[in-house]
Amino acid sequence: MKITFCCTGTEPEPWLAGLRAALPQAQVELWQAGATPADYAVVWAPPQQFFDEQVQLNAVFAIGAGVDALLKLRLPASASFVRLDDAGMAVQMAEYVCHAVIRHFRELDLYAADISQGRWTVHPPRNRADFSVGIMGLGVLGQRVAQALTQFDFPVNGWSRTAKNLDGVRGFVGSQQLDAFLAASRILVNLLPLTVKTQGILNRNTLSRLQPGGYVINVARGAHLVDDDLLALLDSGHLAGATLDVFHTEPLPLTHPFWRHPKITITPHTSARTLRETSIAQIAGKIEAIERGDPVAGMVNLGVGY
Ligand code: NAP
Ligand code: GLV
């Protein structure tokens, strides 16, 4: 069995060593133009030339959860595409989102500003029931985030393409229930995949349906958000703030207003990192399962785009 590794922006050696250790029967090589055909590929942001040459691949494993960039390429018809299925990302995402929600709800930035000015001020407590959190996308990451938020007794709403039945989560389904979902939510967390249906979904129309004092947490993809619409709704006061981890262009250009906006907190696409060892173990286990003819989780449905 031959495995080729083609991950732009990733130090290849530790991955190659890890894959060789996990699958000693396999020949694992770093892809180079003109390389011999492989059975499996481990990829992130490969060039089009990679797929133009490796047309015989059986399965392609992305070393991330989102496959939007991969699906923009011309892909070999024979291959299945498999994304990371949690692999240690769900708990990181739960930490990040709970931190952002609690920081906003408990006014921790206001306290930090007070303390920096030498002010010992105690502000009135806020009513948790007024801070319902709406999670767009109830997949692997969204479900873990929802579960974590219910532990803090926040009212939690969830929106997905197909119906879910999750403890403590009020479920909304499909485009016909999107408006009701937004109207029931004050803090909005985006954990959707980027597809033709979800691009630009965080826009003036949708964000203005959030309850007054709304707060936006975008941890999925920058292209979900219409930047100018967010800025307009923050400046009008309808939205109280935003925490953004992902952007149309990354790194975020230094001239972009998000860097300096007083109501926006940014982080450099770090809310849920790919963990190398866990990911290698997951990918190796899935290659073995495919070789046995067993089903694997995280198969990309090319028809829906995630
Ligand atoms: P997932 O398991 O595939 O879940 C996607 C969820 O979105 C599912 O609940 C799906 O509904 C829902 N959905 C998709 N299209 C929809 C639509 N048109 N309308 C309503 N709901 C829709 O994905 P995941 O593993 O949770 O990851 C989600 C995304 O997070 C990734 O695609 C990636 O972009 C992002 N991400 C970001 C970071 C970071 O560091 N910032 C890290 C990892 C992932 P169904 O359940 O009905 O299918
Ligand atoms: C990161 O953004 C991922 O999709 O894993």
GROMACS .gro file of C-alpha atoms and ligand atoms in nm:
model
  359
    1MET     CA    1   0.000   0.000   0.000
    2LYS     CA    2   0.133   0.344  -0.093
    3ILE     CA    3   0.044   0.668   0.087
    4THR     CA    4   0.136   1.011  -0.045
    5PHE     CA    5   0.152   1.321   0.179
    6CYS     CA    6   0.083   1.666   0.034
    7CYS     CA    7   0.001   1.927   0.300
    8THR     CA    8   0.088   2.286   0.214
    9GLY     CA    9   0.210   2.488   0.512
   10THR     CA   10   0.275   2.178   0.726
   11GLU     CA   11   0.617   2.050   0.838
   12PRO     CA   12   0.610   1.708   0.662
   13GLU     CA   13   0.874   1.508   0.854
   14PRO     CA   14   0.683   1.447   1.182
   15TRP     CA   15   0.373   1.347   0.985
   16LEU     CA   16   0.569   1.109   0.762
   17ALA     CA   17   0.739   0.953   1.066
   18GLY     CA   18   0.407   0.921   1.249
   19LEU     CA   19   0.227   0.764   0.953
   20ARG     CA   20   0.516   0.519   0.897
   21ALA     CA   21   0.507   0.417   1.264
   22ALA     CA   22   0.127   0.375   1.262
   23LEU     CA   23   0.120   0.183   0.932
   24PRO     CA   24   0.453  -0.007   0.909
   25GLN     CA   25   0.324  -0.215   0.616
   26ALA     CA   26   0.272   0.102   0.406
   27GLN     CA   27   0.515   0.296   0.189
   28VAL     CA   28   0.465   0.659   0.298
   29GLU     CA   29   0.623   0.932   0.083
   30LEU     CA   30   0.618   1.309   0.055
   31TRP     CA   31   0.448   1.396  -0.277
   32GLN     CA   32   0.659   1.553  -0.551
   33ALA     CA   33   0.552   1.639  -0.904
   34GLY     CA   34   0.573   1.325  -1.118
   35ALA     CA   35   0.561   1.087  -0.818
   36THR     CA   36   0.439   0.730  -0.876
   37PRO     CA   37   0.067   0.664  -0.816
   38ALA     CA   38  -0.048   0.611  -0.456
   39ASP     CA   39  -0.348   0.436  -0.302
   40TYR     CA   40  -0.418   0.692  -0.030
   41ALA     CA   41  -0.339   1.060   0.015
   42VAL     CA   42  -0.310   1.279   0.324
   43VAL     CA   43  -0.364   1.638   0.215
   44TRP     CA   44  -0.418   2.002   0.308
   45ALA     CA   45  -0.442   2.270   0.039
   46PRO     CA   46  -0.275   2.056  -0.231
   47PRO     CA   47  -0.207   2.214  -0.571
   48GLN     CA   48  -0.439   2.117  -0.861
   49GLN     CA   49  -0.139   1.937  -1.017
   50PHE     CA   50  -0.151   1.688  -0.728
   51PHE     CA   51  -0.498   1.559  -0.824
   52ASP     CA   52  -0.430   1.593  -1.197
   53GLU     CA   53  -0.147   1.341  -1.150
   54GLN     CA   54  -0.288   1.117  -0.873
   55VAL     CA   55  -0.606   1.020  -1.057
   56GLN     CA   56  -0.616   0.662  -0.922
   57LEU     CA   57  -0.644   0.743  -0.550
   58ASN     CA   58  -0.875   0.524  -0.345
   59ALA     CA   59  -0.926   0.769  -0.056
   60VAL     CA   60  -0.805   1.118   0.032
   61PHE     CA   61  -0.776   1.224   0.397
   62ALA     CA   62  -0.790   1.594   0.483
   63ILE     CA   63  -0.600   1.695   0.797
   64GLY     CA   64  -0.879   1.933   0.899
   65ALA     CA   65  -1.254   1.927   0.958
   66GLY     CA   66  -1.349   2.172   0.682
   67VAL     CA   67  -1.308   2.057   0.322
   68ASP     CA   68  -1.433   2.370   0.143
   69ALA     CA   69  -1.093   2.453  -0.013
   70LEU     CA   70  -1.036   2.092  -0.120
   71LEU     CA   71  -1.374   2.069  -0.293
   72LYS     CA   72  -1.292   2.371  -0.512
   73LEU     CA   73  -1.033   2.159  -0.697
   74ARG     CA   74  -1.095   1.916  -0.987
   75LEU     CA   75  -1.103   1.585  -0.800
   76PRO     CA   76  -1.038   1.226  -0.910
   77ALA     CA   77  -1.370   1.048  -0.965
   78SER     CA   78  -1.246   0.720  -0.810
   79ALA     CA   79  -1.158   0.865  -0.468
   80SER     CA   80  -1.355   0.897  -0.145
   81PHE     CA   81  -1.284   1.209   0.062
   82VAL     CA   82  -1.257   1.184   0.438
   83ARG     CA   83  -1.227   1.476   0.681
   84LEU     CA   84  -1.110   1.474   1.042
   85ASP     CA   85  -1.388   1.363   1.269
   86ASP     CA   86  -1.324   1.544   1.601
   87ALA     CA   87  -0.964   1.414   1.647
   88GLY     CA   88  -0.931   1.639   1.954
   89MET     CA   89  -1.086   1.947   1.792
   90ALA     CA   90  -1.429   1.930   1.957
   91VAL     CA   91  -1.303   1.989   2.311
   92GLN     CA   92  -1.086   2.278   2.189
   93MET     CA   93  -1.386   2.433   2.014
   94ALA     CA   94  -1.599   2.391   2.328
   95GLU     CA   95  -1.328   2.567   2.535
   96TYR     CA   96  -1.298   2.854   2.289
   97VAL     CA   97  -1.672   2.915   2.245
   98CYS     CA   98  -1.756   2.879   2.616
   99HIS     CA   99  -1.476   3.125   2.693
  100ALA     CA  100  -1.612   3.378   2.444
  101VAL     CA  101  -1.972   3.338   2.565
  102ILE     CA  102  -1.879   3.367   2.932
  103ARG     CA  103  -1.642   3.658   2.873
  104HIS     CA  104  -1.928   3.846   2.707
  105PHE     CA  105  -2.203   3.740   2.951
  106ARG     CA  106  -1.995   3.814   3.263
  107GLU     CA  107  -1.871   4.148   3.118
  108LEU     CA  108  -1.510   4.049   3.180
  109ASP     CA  109  -1.381   4.310   2.933
  110LEU     CA  110  -1.568   4.580   3.126
  111TYR     CA  111  -1.409   4.460   3.452
  112ALA     CA  112  -1.065   4.451   3.290
  113ALA     CA  113  -1.113   4.812   3.171
  114ASP     CA  114  -1.231   4.918   3.521
  115ILE     CA  115  -0.935   4.750   3.690
  116SER     CA  116  -0.688   4.905   3.445
  117GLN     CA  117  -0.824   5.247   3.553
  118GLY     CA  118  -0.802   5.164   3.925
  119ARG     CA  119  -1.185   5.141   3.958
  120TRP     CA  120  -1.331   4.889   4.206
  121THR     CA  121  -1.683   4.871   4.055
  122VAL     CA  122  -1.929   4.585   4.085
  123HIS     CA  123  -2.185   4.584   3.801
  124PRO     CA  124  -2.538   4.440   3.842
  125PRO     CA  125  -2.563   4.068   3.761
  126ARG     CA  126  -2.712   3.983   3.421
  127ASN     CA  127  -2.992   3.733   3.371
  128ARG     CA  128  -2.863   3.415   3.208
  129ALA     CA  129  -3.208   3.345   3.061
  130ASP     CA  130  -3.168   3.662   2.849
  131PHE     CA  131  -2.851   3.524   2.685
  132SER     CA  132  -2.975   3.235   2.473
  133VAL     CA  133  -2.703   3.092   2.251
  134GLY     CA  134  -2.784   2.981   1.897
  135ILE     CA  135  -2.544   2.735   1.734
  136MET     CA  136  -2.549   2.717   1.355
  137GLY     CA  137  -2.433   2.366   1.267
  138LEU     CA  138  -2.495   2.074   1.502
  139GLY     CA  139  -2.229   1.842   1.367
  140VAL     CA  140  -1.928   1.697   1.544
  141LEU     CA  141  -1.811   2.035   1.675
  142GLY     CA  142  -2.149   2.206   1.716
  143GLN     CA  143  -2.288   1.923   1.928
  144ARG     CA  144  -1.989   1.930   2.162
  145VAL     CA  145  -2.019   2.309   2.198
  146ALA     CA  146  -2.394   2.280   2.265
  147GLN     CA  147  -2.336   2.016   2.530
  148ALA     CA  148  -2.071   2.232   2.702
  149LEU     CA  149  -2.294   2.542   2.705
  150THR     CA  150  -2.586   2.354   2.857
  151GLN     CA  151  -2.353   2.270   3.152
  152PHE     CA  152  -2.345   2.645   3.227
  153ASP     CA  153  -2.728   2.658   3.210
  154PHE     CA  154  -2.743   2.889   2.907
  155PRO     CA  155  -3.058   2.840   2.699
  156VAL     CA  156  -2.922   2.672   2.382
  157ASN     CA  157  -3.076   2.665   2.033
  158GLY     CA  158  -2.932   2.465   1.745
  159TRP     CA  159  -2.984   2.490   1.369
  160SER     CA  160  -2.899   2.212   1.125
  161ARG     CA  161  -2.991   2.080   0.782
  162THR     CA  162  -3.147   1.761   0.918
  163ALA     CA  163  -3.336   1.721   1.247
  164LYS     CA  164  -3.147   1.651   1.572
  165ASN     CA  165  -3.270   1.552   1.914
  166LEU     CA  166  -3.015   1.672   2.169
  167ASP     CA  167  -3.068   1.700   2.545
  168GLY     CA  168  -3.119   2.061   2.651
  169VAL     CA  169  -3.102   2.197   2.295
  170ARG     CA  170  -3.403   2.348   2.115
  171GLY     CA  171  -3.366   2.230   1.758
  172PHE     CA  172  -3.446   2.424   1.439
  173VAL     CA  173  -3.418   2.269   1.094
  174GLY     CA  174  -3.355   2.404   0.746
  175SER     CA  175  -3.410   2.738   0.579
  176GLN     CA  176  -3.779   2.747   0.677
  177GLN     CA  177  -3.685   2.763   1.049
  178LEU     CA  178  -3.383   2.991   1.020
  179ASP     CA  179  -3.569   3.312   1.105
  180ALA     CA  180  -3.731   3.154   1.413
  181PHE     CA  181  -3.389   3.022   1.524
  182LEU     CA  182  -3.230   3.367   1.492
  183ALA     CA  183  -3.519   3.541   1.670
  184ALA     CA  184  -3.481   3.297   1.961
  185SER     CA  185  -3.105   3.363   1.993
  186ARG     CA  186  -2.895   3.647   2.133
  187ILE     CA  187  -2.546   3.501   2.100
  188LEU     CA  188  -2.482   3.338   1.761
  189VAL     CA  189  -2.210   3.075   1.715
  190ASN     CA  190  -2.126   2.974   1.358
  191LEU     CA  191  -2.009   2.614   1.316
  192LEU     CA  192  -2.137   2.547   0.965
  193PRO     CA  193  -1.927   2.407   0.684
  194LEU     CA  194  -1.863   2.654   0.401
  195THR     CA  195  -2.081   2.546   0.107
  196VAL     CA  196  -2.276   2.716  -0.171
  197LYS     CA  197  -2.574   2.722   0.069
  198THR     CA  198  -2.390   2.877   0.364
  199GLN     CA  199  -2.151   3.129   0.204
  200GLY     CA  200  -2.239   3.481   0.328
  201ILE     CA  201  -2.502   3.345   0.567
  202LEU     CA  202  -2.396   3.589   0.841
  203ASN     CA  203  -2.526   3.905   0.675
  204ARG     CA  204  -2.735   4.215   0.749
  205ASN     CA  205  -3.063   4.026   0.701
  206THR     CA  206  -2.977   3.732   0.929
  207LEU     CA  207  -2.776   3.919   1.194
  208SER     CA  208  -3.042   4.189   1.233
  209ARG     CA  209  -3.290   3.912   1.331
  210LEU     CA  210  -3.087   3.829   1.643
  211GLN     CA  211  -3.223   3.966   1.968
  212PRO     CA  212  -3.108   4.323   2.050
  213GLY     CA  213  -2.762   4.327   2.204
  214GLY     CA  214  -2.669   4.028   1.990
  215TYR     CA  215  -2.318   3.886   1.988
  216VAL     CA  216  -2.151   3.692   1.702
  217ILE     CA  217  -1.890   3.419   1.739
  218ASN     CA  218  -1.757   3.301   1.402
  219VAL     CA  219  -1.532   2.997   1.432
  220ALA     CA  220  -1.611   2.828   1.099
  221ARG     CA  221  -1.494   3.017   0.788
  222GLY     CA  222  -1.442   3.385   0.706
  223ALA     CA  223  -1.654   3.360   0.390
  224HIS     CA  224  -1.963   3.286   0.601
  225LEU     CA  225  -1.959   3.650   0.715
  226VAL     CA  226  -2.030   3.969   0.521
  227ASP     CA  227  -1.775   4.188   0.700
  228ASP     CA  228  -1.935   4.526   0.621
  229ASP     CA  229  -2.276   4.406   0.743
  230LEU     CA  230  -2.126   4.305   1.078
  231LEU     CA  231  -1.951   4.643   1.110
  232ALA     CA  232  -2.275   4.831   1.028
  233LEU     CA  233  -2.477   4.638   1.289
  234LEU     CA  234  -2.207   4.688   1.555
  235ASP     CA  235  -2.192   5.059   1.480
  236SER     CA  236  -2.575   5.091   1.488
  237GLY     CA  237  -2.574   4.926   1.833
  238HIS     CA  238  -2.796   4.630   1.732
  239LEU     CA  239  -2.501   4.401   1.793
  240ALA     CA  240  -2.295   4.432   2.112
  241GLY     CA  241  -1.980   4.263   1.986
  242ALA     CA  242  -1.813   3.979   1.803
  243THR     CA  243  -1.539   3.723   1.849
  244LEU     CA  244  -1.389   3.617   1.516
  245ASP     CA  245  -1.137   3.339   1.459
  246VAL     CA  246  -1.163   3.310   1.079
  247PHE     CA  247  -1.144   3.565   0.796
  248HIS     CA  248  -1.189   3.603   0.420
  249THR     CA  249  -0.813   3.652   0.387
  250GLU     CA  250  -0.575   3.489   0.635
  251PRO     CA  251  -0.357   3.628   0.780
  252LEU     CA  252  -0.605   3.915   0.823
  253PRO     CA  253  -0.453   4.216   0.641
  254LEU     CA  254  -0.326   4.477   0.889
  255THR     CA  255  -0.541   4.742   0.719
  256HIS     CA  256  -0.865   4.552   0.795
  257PRO     CA  257  -1.095   4.737   1.043
  258PHE     CA  258  -1.146   4.418   1.250
  259TRP     CA  259  -0.796   4.465   1.395
  260ARG     CA  260  -0.888   4.787   1.571
  261HIS     CA  261  -1.266   4.774   1.627
  262PRO     CA  262  -1.338   4.818   2.000
  263LYS     CA  263  -1.627   4.566   1.993
  264ILE     CA  264  -1.440   4.293   1.804
  265THR     CA  265  -1.200   4.034   1.944
  266ILE     CA  266  -0.993   3.846   1.686
  267THR     CA  267  -0.774   3.536   1.706
  268PRO     CA  268  -0.559   3.389   1.424
  269HIS     CA  269  -0.764   3.081   1.318
  270THR     CA  270  -0.671   2.893   1.631
  271SER     CA  271  -0.999   2.792   1.796
  272ALA     CA  272  -0.956   2.420   1.716
  273ARG     CA  273  -0.614   2.310   1.595
  274THR     CA  274  -0.529   1.988   1.416
  275LEU     CA  275  -0.350   1.768   1.670
  276ARG     CA  276  -0.091   1.567   1.480
  277GLU     CA  277  -0.069   1.248   1.686
  278THR     CA  278  -0.445   1.210   1.733
  279SER     CA  279  -0.504   1.284   1.365
  280ILE     CA  280  -0.245   1.031   1.247
  281ALA     CA  281  -0.401   0.765   1.470
  282GLN     CA  282  -0.746   0.845   1.329
  283ILE     CA  283  -0.631   0.843   0.965
  284ALA     CA  284  -0.430   0.520   1.008
  285GLY     CA  285  -0.731   0.353   1.172
  286LYS     CA  286  -0.952   0.459   0.884
  287ILE     CA  287  -0.710   0.333   0.618
  288GLU     CA  288  -0.709  -0.005   0.795
  289ALA     CA  289  -1.091   0.001   0.811
  290ILE     CA  290  -1.119   0.080   0.439
  291GLU     CA  291  -0.873  -0.202   0.358
  292ARG     CA  292  -1.099  -0.440   0.554
  293GLY     CA  293  -1.404  -0.307   0.373
  294ASP     CA  294  -1.551  -0.148   0.690
  295PRO     CA  295  -1.732   0.190   0.691
  296VAL     CA  296  -1.554   0.499   0.830
  297ALA     CA  297  -1.687   0.819   0.989
  298GLY     CA  298  -1.621   1.159   0.837
  299MET     CA  299  -1.688   1.065   0.474
  300VAL     CA  300  -1.750   1.382   0.274
  301ASN     CA  301  -2.081   1.392   0.087
  302LEU     CA  302  -1.982   1.566  -0.237
  303GLY     CA  303  -2.351   1.625  -0.316
  304VAL     CA  304  -2.404   1.855  -0.017
  305GLY     CA  305  -2.046   1.986  -0.005
  306TYR     CA  306  -1.933   1.877   0.344
  307NAP     P1  307  -1.991   1.860   1.053
  307NAP     O1  308  -1.983   1.751   1.153
  307NAP     O2  309  -1.997   1.824   0.909
  307NAP     O3  310  -2.119   1.949   1.091
  307NAP     C1  311  -2.173   2.044   1.006
  307NAP     C2  312  -2.310   2.086   1.059
  307NAP     O4  313  -2.361   2.192   0.977
  307NAP     C3  314  -2.413   1.973   1.053
  307NAP     O5  315  -2.496   1.976   1.168
  307NAP     C4  316  -2.495   2.008   0.929
  307NAP     O6  317  -2.629   1.963   0.934
  307NAP     C5  318  -2.493   2.160   0.936
  307NAP     N1  319  -2.522   2.219   0.805
  307NAP     C6  320  -2.452   2.206   0.690
  307NAP     N2  321  -2.511   2.274   0.590
  307NAP     C7  322  -2.622   2.331   0.644
  307NAP     C8  323  -2.724   2.412   0.592
  307NAP     N3  324  -2.728   2.449   0.461
  307NAP     N4  325  -2.824   2.452   0.674
  307NAP     C9  326  -2.823   2.415   0.804
  307NAP     N5  327  -2.727   2.336   0.862
  307NAP    C10  328  -2.629   2.296   0.781
  307NAP     O7  329  -1.868   1.961   1.070
  307NAP     P2  330  -1.779   1.991   1.200
  307NAP     O8  331  -1.673   1.888   1.216
  307NAP     O9  332  -1.870   2.016   1.314
  307NAP    O10  333  -1.707   2.125   1.154
  307NAP    C11  334  -1.783   2.241   1.119
  307NAP    C12  335  -1.693   2.345   1.054
  307NAP    O11  336  -1.608   2.406   1.152
  307NAP    C13  337  -1.594   2.294   0.949
  307NAP    O12  338  -1.656   2.277   0.824
  307NAP    C14  339  -1.488   2.404   0.947
  307NAP    O13  340  -1.522   2.501   0.850
  307NAP    C15  341  -1.499   2.467   1.086
  307NAP     N6  342  -1.375   2.446   1.166
  307NAP    C16  343  -1.307   2.554   1.209
  307NAP    C17  344  -1.194   2.537   1.288
  307NAP    C18  345  -1.116   2.654   1.340
  307NAP    O14  346  -1.010   2.637   1.397
  307NAP     N7  347  -1.167   2.775   1.330
  307NAP    C19  348  -1.152   2.408   1.322
  307NAP    C20  349  -1.225   2.301   1.277
  307NAP    C21  350  -1.339   2.319   1.198
  307NAP     P3  351  -2.663   1.805   0.937
  307NAP    O15  352  -2.621   1.760   1.075
  307NAP    O16  353  -2.808   1.801   0.919
  307NAP    O17  354  -2.582   1.741   0.829
  308GLV     C1  355  -0.977   2.414   1.046
  308GLV     O1  356  -1.022   2.521   1.019
  308GLV     C2  357  -1.035   2.291   1.005
  308GLV     O2  358  -1.125   2.293   0.918
  308GLV     O3  359  -0.994   2.186   1.058
   0.00000   0.00000   0.00000
